[in-house]
């Protein structure tokens, strides 16, 4: 792969862009002039289809049809409809994905559901480098469960396989590491976990939309993922839950709200879970946020994810190629092998925070991840090879001119 990718860099960035079949998709997004946006892995930019879709739902549905919209505009089935759109992006057949709640909340539901399926004494295996919220949720669930809590084993990434034995009942992993971009082999780890009798729970927050995912083919048990990163659903967009069909009849989840009830409008006294994936709903869906995500997903209509992935690999290789050895203190911490990383390139540098601030001032928006990481994410739907070229040039200039030594750039903001 790397060889093919590198041989593609004989041309200039402009030539690479002209040869890029996905280049026209950039027009589907609002992107401020003069900005190179390399943070779509944290908050996707605004797709042009979103304001129109929102205005329509606000004015013509909410405004004109009021509560009748739940039926007349089928708001009640929006979580399923958006779930099915996401299903196509992650290689899931129908009836297994639903759009709902934040990743954190969904992870709680899914973990509890998986625990309920596990017959033997429960133990959750995860990695120390997982996204912190995922581990916090395990802690929260364990506090709630008290004496019935599963054992937790959180190990270094390179020790995962050696700890994956028959004592493990749930393997909980994020496929693409938020700091380094390093990617787990989803099918391989799923198979290994299942070989020792464990269930797998995958967090796809940094995967969906940029990888060619095959959840069904990989025999995945459960997954959750994010709506506002590479899916561009907007700030706080709802996430999604995937539960393999084979588990749906036997799982329950503890946030057993009325929207996950078999008959929400029977208002019966006791909870009875809806058949299928709908039981992973809890409360009333956020129709406006979900409408934004729904419209954002239309950018993927007719797109082959394999093509998106291929461009992502090239963008990453190009960024590595252009930043190689620009400064001794800037250490590449993402895998060089495109097959082993997601859609981001990260560097370690002792002055990472002011470097990122200097980049942002120069119009290259990436982000900082504590304690010392410069993170540049790229989305093949709107990022060009020219973006990558400009980002590399600005990074080089910042380091050479020591623009990041400016004391003002060290003032930490609330959100990094
Ligand atoms: C972004 C992200 C989340 C976000 O969770 P929310 O509850 O939606 O804020 C969770 N897990 C991973 C791995 C993430 O990257």
Short mmCIF file of C-alpha atoms and ligand atoms in Angstrom, two decimals:
data_model
loop_
_atom_site.label_atom_id
_atom_site.label_comp_id
_atom_site.label_asym_id
_atom_site.label_seq_id
_atom_site.Cartn_x
_atom_site.Cartn_y
_atom_site.Cartn_z
CA UNK A 1 0.00 0.00 0.00
CA UNK A 2 2.61 2.52 1.04
CA UNK A 3 4.53 1.97 -2.16
CA UNK A 4 1.47 2.66 -4.31
CA UNK A 5 0.64 5.69 -2.24
CA UNK A 6 4.10 7.19 -2.53
CA UNK A 7 4.36 6.66 -6.25
CA UNK A 8 1.26 8.85 -6.50
CA UNK A 9 3.23 11.85 -5.24
CA UNK A 10 5.12 12.52 -8.41
CA UNK A 11 2.77 15.41 -9.10
CA UNK A 12 2.09 18.66 -7.26
CA UNK A 13 -0.77 18.97 -4.79
CA UNK A 14 -2.78 20.71 -7.49
CA UNK A 15 -2.26 17.78 -9.85
CA UNK A 16 -3.22 15.30 -7.16
CA UNK A 17 -6.40 17.30 -6.56
CA UNK A 18 -7.26 17.36 -10.24
CA UNK A 19 -6.91 13.59 -10.39
CA UNK A 20 -9.05 13.10 -7.27
CA UNK A 21 -12.54 11.77 -8.09
CA UNK A 22 -13.84 12.94 -4.68
CA UNK A 23 -12.66 16.53 -5.07
CA UNK A 24 -16.08 17.90 -6.16
CA UNK A 25 -17.59 16.80 -2.81
CA UNK A 26 -15.87 19.72 -1.10
CA UNK A 27 -18.58 21.89 -2.63
CA UNK A 28 -21.11 20.16 -0.37
CA UNK A 29 -19.61 21.88 2.70
CA UNK A 30 -19.45 25.43 4.04
CA UNK A 31 -15.77 26.04 4.66
CA UNK A 32 -14.51 29.52 5.50
CA UNK A 33 -12.12 30.94 2.89
CA UNK A 34 -8.47 30.81 3.83
CA UNK A 35 -8.96 28.07 6.42
CA UNK A 36 -7.47 24.60 6.18
CA UNK A 37 -9.75 22.51 8.36
CA UNK A 38 -7.99 19.52 9.86
CA UNK A 39 -10.32 19.00 12.78
CA UNK A 40 -13.28 17.30 11.13
CA UNK A 41 -12.43 14.34 13.36
CA UNK A 42 -13.54 16.43 16.34
CA UNK A 43 -16.34 18.50 14.81
CA UNK A 44 -17.26 17.96 11.18
CA UNK A 45 -17.90 21.17 9.22
CA UNK A 46 -21.36 22.33 8.15
CA UNK A 47 -22.77 20.50 5.12
CA UNK A 48 -24.67 22.93 2.90
CA UNK A 49 -27.73 20.68 2.96
CA UNK A 50 -28.16 21.09 6.72
CA UNK A 51 -29.49 24.67 7.11
CA UNK A 52 -32.16 24.06 4.47
CA UNK A 53 -33.25 20.77 6.02
CA UNK A 54 -33.37 22.33 9.48
CA UNK A 55 -35.31 25.37 8.27
CA UNK A 56 -37.83 23.08 6.64
CA UNK A 57 -38.35 20.96 9.73
CA UNK A 58 -38.52 24.01 11.97
CA UNK A 59 -40.85 26.11 9.84
CA UNK A 60 -42.96 23.65 7.88
CA UNK A 61 -43.09 20.78 10.32
CA UNK A 62 -42.70 22.07 13.87
CA UNK A 63 -44.04 25.51 12.99
CA UNK A 64 -46.95 24.48 10.79
CA UNK A 65 -47.85 20.93 11.75
CA UNK A 66 -47.02 21.11 15.45
CA UNK A 67 -47.39 17.81 17.29
CA UNK A 68 -49.05 16.20 14.26
CA UNK A 69 -45.51 16.03 12.79
CA UNK A 70 -44.72 12.93 14.83
CA UNK A 71 -47.14 11.09 12.50
CA UNK A 72 -47.46 13.32 9.45
CA UNK A 73 -43.70 13.78 9.02
CA UNK A 74 -42.83 10.44 10.62
CA UNK A 75 -40.63 11.99 13.31
CA UNK A 76 -41.30 8.89 15.38
CA UNK A 77 -39.25 6.75 12.99
CA UNK A 78 -36.41 9.22 12.45
CA UNK A 79 -34.01 7.29 14.75
CA UNK A 80 -34.54 4.17 12.60
CA UNK A 81 -34.27 6.02 9.29
CA UNK A 82 -31.03 7.76 10.26
CA UNK A 83 -29.81 4.48 11.77
CA UNK A 84 -30.28 2.74 8.43
CA UNK A 85 -28.29 5.45 6.64
CA UNK A 86 -25.44 4.93 9.09
CA UNK A 87 -25.78 1.15 8.73
CA UNK A 88 -24.70 1.36 5.11
CA UNK A 89 -21.56 3.25 6.14
CA UNK A 90 -20.50 0.61 8.67
CA UNK A 91 -21.33 -2.54 6.75
CA UNK A 92 -24.46 -3.44 8.70
CA UNK A 93 -27.57 -5.04 7.25
CA UNK A 94 -31.01 -3.58 8.05
CA UNK A 95 -32.54 -3.51 11.52
CA UNK A 96 -29.30 -3.39 13.49
CA UNK A 97 -28.48 0.31 13.85
CA UNK A 98 -30.41 3.07 15.56
CA UNK A 99 -29.57 6.74 16.00
CA UNK A 100 -29.89 7.94 19.58
CA UNK A 101 -28.19 9.72 22.50
CA UNK A 102 -24.50 10.49 22.99
CA UNK A 103 -21.74 7.91 22.61
CA UNK A 104 -21.23 7.90 26.37
CA UNK A 105 -24.87 7.13 27.15
CA UNK A 106 -25.04 4.52 24.39
CA UNK A 107 -21.93 2.83 25.68
CA UNK A 108 -23.56 2.45 29.07
CA UNK A 109 -26.60 0.80 27.50
CA UNK A 110 -24.54 -1.50 25.33
CA UNK A 111 -22.11 -2.53 28.06
CA UNK A 112 -24.96 -3.38 30.38
CA UNK A 113 -26.67 -5.29 27.57
CA UNK A 114 -23.51 -7.28 26.88
CA UNK A 115 -23.06 -8.03 30.58
CA UNK A 116 -26.57 -9.42 30.65
CA UNK A 117 -25.67 -11.88 27.89
CA UNK A 118 -22.55 -13.18 29.50
CA UNK A 119 -23.10 -16.39 31.41
CA UNK A 120 -19.81 -16.64 33.26
CA UNK A 121 -18.42 -14.29 35.94
CA UNK A 122 -18.04 -11.04 34.07
CA UNK A 123 -14.77 -9.37 33.26
CA UNK A 124 -14.29 -6.39 30.95
CA UNK A 125 -10.96 -6.05 29.16
CA UNK A 126 -9.99 -2.69 27.70
CA UNK A 127 -6.90 -0.61 27.02
CA UNK A 128 -5.45 2.27 29.06
CA UNK A 129 -5.22 4.35 25.90
CA UNK A 130 -8.95 4.06 25.21
CA UNK A 131 -10.98 7.29 25.00
CA UNK A 132 -11.35 8.30 28.67
CA UNK A 133 -15.13 8.65 28.57
CA UNK A 134 -15.40 4.97 27.62
CA UNK A 135 -13.44 3.95 30.70
CA UNK A 136 -15.31 6.43 32.91
CA UNK A 137 -18.55 4.76 31.85
CA UNK A 138 -17.22 1.37 32.94
CA UNK A 139 -16.31 2.89 36.30
CA UNK A 140 -19.75 4.45 36.63
CA UNK A 141 -21.49 1.21 35.78
CA UNK A 142 -19.37 -0.67 38.28
CA UNK A 143 -20.17 1.78 41.06
CA UNK A 144 -23.84 1.27 40.31
CA UNK A 145 -23.55 -2.53 40.26
CA UNK A 146 -21.71 -2.71 43.58
CA UNK A 147 -21.04 -6.31 44.57
CA UNK A 148 -22.38 -7.51 41.21
CA UNK A 149 -19.87 -5.40 39.28
CA UNK A 150 -17.69 -7.10 36.68
CA UNK A 151 -13.95 -7.20 37.12
CA UNK A 152 -12.16 -4.63 34.99
CA UNK A 153 -8.80 -5.14 33.40
CA UNK A 154 -7.32 -2.13 31.64
CA UNK A 155 -3.99 -2.93 30.03
CA UNK A 156 -1.47 -1.40 27.65
CA UNK A 157 -2.38 -1.86 24.00
CA UNK A 158 0.47 -4.23 23.23
CA UNK A 159 -0.62 -6.47 26.13
CA UNK A 160 -4.23 -6.87 24.96
CA UNK A 161 -3.78 -10.22 23.25
CA UNK A 162 -1.92 -11.77 26.12
CA UNK A 163 -4.78 -10.77 28.48
CA UNK A 164 -7.50 -11.93 26.12
CA UNK A 165 -8.21 -15.32 27.64
CA UNK A 166 -11.26 -17.30 28.75
CA UNK A 167 -11.65 -15.13 31.87
CA UNK A 168 -12.72 -12.19 29.68
CA UNK A 169 -16.41 -11.79 28.94
CA UNK A 170 -16.38 -8.40 27.16
CA UNK A 171 -13.63 -6.85 25.07
CA UNK A 172 -14.24 -3.09 24.93
CA UNK A 173 -12.16 -1.19 22.39
CA UNK A 174 -12.14 1.96 20.31
CA UNK A 175 -11.06 1.02 16.82
CA UNK A 176 -9.05 4.17 16.02
CA UNK A 177 -7.06 5.69 18.84
CA UNK A 178 -8.05 9.34 19.37
CA UNK A 179 -4.50 10.42 20.16
CA UNK A 180 -2.29 8.51 17.76
CA UNK A 181 -4.71 7.45 15.04
CA UNK A 182 -3.46 3.86 15.42
CA UNK A 183 -6.11 1.42 14.28
CA UNK A 184 -7.07 -1.99 15.61
CA UNK A 185 -7.86 -4.78 13.18
CA UNK A 186 -11.57 -5.00 13.92
CA UNK A 187 -12.24 -8.38 12.31
CA UNK A 188 -9.11 -9.99 13.74
CA UNK A 189 -9.71 -8.85 17.34
CA UNK A 190 -13.40 -9.69 17.13
CA UNK A 191 -12.52 -13.21 16.02
CA UNK A 192 -9.90 -13.59 18.75
CA UNK A 193 -12.30 -12.40 21.43
CA UNK A 194 -15.04 -14.71 20.24
CA UNK A 195 -12.59 -17.61 20.12
CA UNK A 196 -12.19 -17.32 23.91
CA UNK A 197 -15.95 -16.90 24.37
CA UNK A 198 -15.99 -13.12 24.87
CA UNK A 199 -18.32 -10.53 23.32
CA UNK A 200 -16.92 -7.44 21.64
CA UNK A 201 -18.02 -3.84 22.00
CA UNK A 202 -16.44 -1.48 19.47
CA UNK A 203 -16.43 2.29 19.65
CA UNK A 204 -16.37 3.55 16.05
CA UNK A 205 -16.25 7.28 16.85
CA UNK A 206 -13.08 7.89 14.82
CA UNK A 207 -13.85 5.23 12.20
CA UNK A 208 -17.28 5.63 10.65
CA UNK A 209 -17.35 7.81 7.55
CA UNK A 210 -13.68 7.39 6.67
CA UNK A 211 -13.09 3.64 6.86
CA UNK A 212 -14.52 0.86 4.79
CA UNK A 213 -16.17 -0.88 7.75
CA UNK A 214 -17.73 -4.36 7.62
CA UNK A 215 -19.45 -4.96 10.94
CA UNK A 216 -21.66 -7.82 9.78
CA UNK A 217 -18.88 -9.57 7.88
CA UNK A 218 -16.66 -9.16 10.96
CA UNK A 219 -19.35 -10.79 13.13
CA UNK A 220 -19.23 -7.84 15.57
CA UNK A 221 -21.54 -8.13 18.59
CA UNK A 222 -22.07 -4.49 19.62
CA UNK A 223 -20.84 -1.09 18.52
CA UNK A 224 -21.42 2.57 19.23
CA UNK A 225 -20.28 5.65 17.35
CA UNK A 226 -20.40 9.38 17.04
CA UNK A 227 -22.54 11.63 14.83
CA UNK A 228 -20.59 14.90 14.98
CA UNK A 229 -17.11 13.81 13.90
CA UNK A 230 -16.60 12.29 10.43
CA UNK A 231 -20.38 12.09 9.91
CA UNK A 232 -20.62 15.91 10.15
CA UNK A 233 -23.92 15.94 12.05
CA UNK A 234 -23.20 19.14 13.99
CA UNK A 235 -22.23 19.96 17.58
CA UNK A 236 -23.71 17.39 19.95
CA UNK A 237 -25.34 15.41 17.13
CA UNK A 238 -26.73 12.10 18.40
CA UNK A 239 -24.64 8.96 18.06
CA UNK A 240 -25.73 5.44 17.19
CA UNK A 241 -25.90 1.89 18.46
CA UNK A 242 -25.27 -1.31 16.49
CA UNK A 243 -26.49 -4.61 17.91
CA UNK A 244 -26.10 -7.75 15.81
CA UNK A 245 -29.45 -9.30 14.92
CA UNK A 246 -28.51 -12.56 16.64
CA UNK A 247 -28.46 -10.80 20.05
CA UNK A 248 -31.49 -8.59 19.70
CA UNK A 249 -34.08 -11.00 21.01
CA UNK A 250 -32.13 -11.73 24.20
CA UNK A 251 -30.64 -8.40 25.24
CA UNK A 252 -32.09 -5.74 27.47
CA UNK A 253 -30.65 -2.39 28.45
CA UNK A 254 -31.13 -0.54 31.72
CA UNK A 255 -32.15 2.92 30.43
CA UNK A 256 -35.54 1.43 29.71
CA UNK A 257 -37.43 4.53 28.71
CA UNK A 258 -40.76 4.75 26.94
CA UNK A 259 -39.32 5.19 23.44
CA UNK A 260 -37.75 1.75 23.73
CA UNK A 261 -41.03 0.22 24.88
CA UNK A 262 -42.91 -2.20 22.63
CA UNK A 263 -45.94 0.12 22.76
CA UNK A 264 -44.96 3.57 24.00
CA UNK A 265 -48.45 4.94 23.54
CA UNK A 266 -50.19 2.15 25.37
CA UNK A 267 -48.79 3.84 28.51
CA UNK A 268 -48.82 0.51 30.27
CA UNK A 269 -47.59 0.25 33.81
CA UNK A 270 -44.58 -1.96 33.11
CA UNK A 271 -41.71 -1.93 30.69
CA UNK A 272 -41.75 -4.32 27.81
CA UNK A 273 -38.88 -3.87 25.36
CA UNK A 274 -39.63 -3.18 21.72
CA UNK A 275 -38.65 -6.00 19.42
CA UNK A 276 -35.33 -5.44 17.67
CA UNK A 277 -32.94 -2.53 17.85
CA UNK A 278 -35.63 -0.06 18.98
CA UNK A 279 -35.19 -1.28 22.55
CA UNK A 280 -31.97 0.74 22.60
CA UNK A 281 -33.95 3.97 22.53
CA UNK A 282 -34.63 5.63 25.87
CA UNK A 283 -36.33 9.02 25.72
CA UNK A 284 -37.74 11.31 23.03
CA UNK A 285 -35.37 11.71 20.08
CA UNK A 286 -33.76 15.14 19.52
CA UNK A 287 -35.54 15.76 16.21
CA UNK A 288 -33.68 18.95 15.29
CA UNK A 289 -30.21 17.52 15.91
CA UNK A 290 -31.14 14.28 14.21
CA UNK A 291 -32.50 16.19 11.23
CA UNK A 292 -29.12 17.92 10.88
CA UNK A 293 -27.35 14.57 10.98
CA UNK A 294 -29.83 13.09 8.52
CA UNK A 295 -29.15 15.88 6.04
CA UNK A 296 -25.39 15.66 6.63
CA UNK A 297 -25.46 11.96 5.76
CA UNK A 298 -26.87 12.74 2.33
CA UNK A 299 -23.31 13.73 1.33
CA UNK A 300 -22.54 9.99 1.40
CA UNK A 301 -25.33 9.09 -1.04
CA UNK A 302 -23.94 6.86 -3.77
CA UNK A 303 -20.42 7.00 -2.37
CA UNK A 304 -18.29 3.89 -2.00
CA UNK A 305 -16.52 3.91 1.35
CA UNK A 306 -13.59 2.04 -0.21
CA UNK A 307 -12.95 5.11 -2.34
CA UNK A 308 -13.15 7.40 0.68
CA UNK A 309 -10.74 5.17 2.57
CA UNK A 310 -8.30 5.07 -0.34
CA UNK A 311 -8.13 8.87 -0.45
CA UNK A 312 -7.75 9.06 3.34
CA UNK A 313 -4.73 6.76 3.15
CA UNK A 314 -3.18 8.96 0.48
CA UNK A 315 -3.83 12.20 2.37
CA UNK A 316 -2.14 10.71 5.43
CA UNK A 317 0.83 9.42 3.49
CA UNK A 318 1.18 12.80 1.79
CA UNK A 319 1.20 14.61 5.12
CA UNK A 320 3.86 12.25 6.48
CA UNK A 321 5.86 12.68 3.26
CA UNK A 322 5.78 16.49 3.53
CA UNK A 323 6.53 16.71 7.24
CA UNK A 324 9.24 14.08 7.46
CA UNK A 325 12.20 15.43 9.39
CA UNK A 326 11.11 19.08 9.41
CA UNK A 327 12.13 19.39 13.05
CA UNK A 328 13.96 16.99 15.36
CA UNK A 329 11.59 17.71 18.23
CA UNK A 330 8.50 16.87 16.18
CA UNK A 331 7.92 13.16 16.54
CA UNK A 332 5.45 11.32 14.32
CA UNK A 333 3.40 9.06 16.62
CA UNK A 334 0.90 7.77 14.04
CA UNK A 335 1.70 4.52 12.25
CA UNK A 336 3.58 5.06 8.99
CA UNK A 337 1.76 2.11 7.48
CA UNK A 338 -1.54 3.43 6.11
CA UNK A 339 -3.19 0.08 6.87
CA UNK A 340 -2.60 0.62 10.56
CA UNK A 341 -4.02 4.09 11.03
CA UNK A 342 -7.31 5.94 10.74
CA UNK A 343 -7.80 9.36 9.17
CA UNK A 344 -5.42 11.47 11.24
CA UNK A 345 -1.75 12.14 11.73
CA UNK A 346 -0.40 13.03 15.16
CA UNK A 347 2.92 14.37 16.33
CA UNK A 348 4.42 14.64 19.77
CA UNK A 349 6.22 17.86 20.66
CA UNK A 350 7.00 19.40 24.09
CA UNK A 351 5.43 22.68 22.90
CA UNK A 352 2.43 21.06 21.23
CA UNK A 353 -0.13 23.45 22.74
CA UNK A 354 1.35 26.74 21.48
CA UNK A 355 2.21 25.08 18.15
CA UNK A 356 -1.46 24.24 17.62
CA UNK A 357 -2.47 27.79 18.60
CA UNK A 358 0.06 29.21 16.13
CA UNK A 359 -1.28 26.91 13.40
CA UNK A 360 -4.83 28.05 14.11
CA UNK A 361 -3.78 31.72 13.95
CA UNK A 362 -2.25 30.97 10.56
CA UNK A 363 -5.52 29.41 9.35
CA UNK A 364 -4.68 25.73 9.83
CA UNK A 365 -7.14 24.29 12.33
CA UNK A 366 -6.01 21.13 14.06
CA UNK A 367 -6.15 20.37 17.75
CA UNK A 368 -4.06 19.67 20.80
CA UNK A 369 -4.45 16.57 22.91
CA UNK A 370 -2.90 16.52 26.36
CA UNK A 371 -0.19 16.29 27.28
CA UNK A 372 1.90 16.94 24.17
CA UNK A 373 0.11 15.98 20.96
CA UNK A 374 -0.50 17.95 17.77
CA UNK A 375 -3.41 16.22 16.03
CA UNK A 376 -4.30 16.76 12.39
CA UNK A 377 -7.39 14.92 11.16
CA UNK A 378 -8.51 14.87 7.55
CA UNK A 379 -11.80 13.98 5.96
CA UNK A 380 -11.54 12.89 2.29
CA UNK A 381 -14.99 14.36 1.64
CA UNK A 382 -13.69 17.93 1.87
CA UNK A 383 -9.94 17.94 2.45
CA UNK A 384 -7.69 18.28 -0.57
CA UNK A 385 -4.05 17.51 -1.21
CA UNK A 386 -3.57 21.29 -1.38
CA UNK A 387 -4.91 21.50 2.19
CA UNK A 388 -2.28 19.02 3.27
CA UNK A 389 0.45 20.88 1.42
CA UNK A 390 -0.55 24.16 3.04
CA UNK A 391 -0.77 22.61 6.51
CA UNK A 392 2.71 21.12 6.17
CA UNK A 393 4.12 24.43 4.91
CA UNK A 394 2.55 26.39 7.78
CA UNK A 395 3.76 23.86 10.33
CA UNK A 396 7.27 24.17 8.94
CA UNK A 397 7.12 27.97 9.04
CA UNK A 398 5.82 28.01 12.62
CA UNK A 399 8.66 25.77 13.77
CA UNK A 400 11.35 27.63 11.81
CA UNK A 401 10.25 31.12 12.84
CA UNK A 402 9.50 29.94 16.40
CA UNK A 403 6.07 31.57 16.13
CA UNK A 404 4.94 29.24 18.91
CA UNK A 405 7.33 30.87 21.41
CA UNK A 406 4.91 33.81 21.63
CA UNK A 407 3.87 33.69 25.36
CA UNK A 408 0.27 34.65 24.55
CA UNK A 409 -0.19 31.31 22.76
CA UNK A 410 0.34 29.40 26.00
CA UNK A 411 -2.90 30.57 27.61
CA UNK A 412 -4.96 27.40 27.87
CA UNK A 413 -8.55 27.60 26.70
CA UNK A 414 -11.33 25.56 28.22
CA UNK A 415 -11.70 23.35 25.15
CA UNK A 416 -8.53 22.20 23.43
C1 LIG B 1 -15.71 11.60 20.55
C2 LIG B 1 -15.73 10.29 21.25
C3 LIG B 1 -16.72 10.00 22.16
C4 LIG B 1 -17.72 11.08 22.48
O1 LIG B 1 -18.69 10.73 23.33
P1 LIG B 1 -19.95 11.66 23.59
O2 LIG B 1 -20.60 11.03 24.71
O3 LIG B 1 -20.78 11.67 22.34
O4 LIG B 1 -19.43 13.03 23.90
C5 LIG B 1 -16.73 8.76 22.76
N1 LIG B 1 -15.79 7.83 22.46
C6 LIG B 1 -14.81 8.10 21.57
C7 LIG B 1 -13.80 7.07 21.24
C8 LIG B 1 -14.74 9.34 20.97
O5 LIG B 1 -13.77 9.62 20.11
#
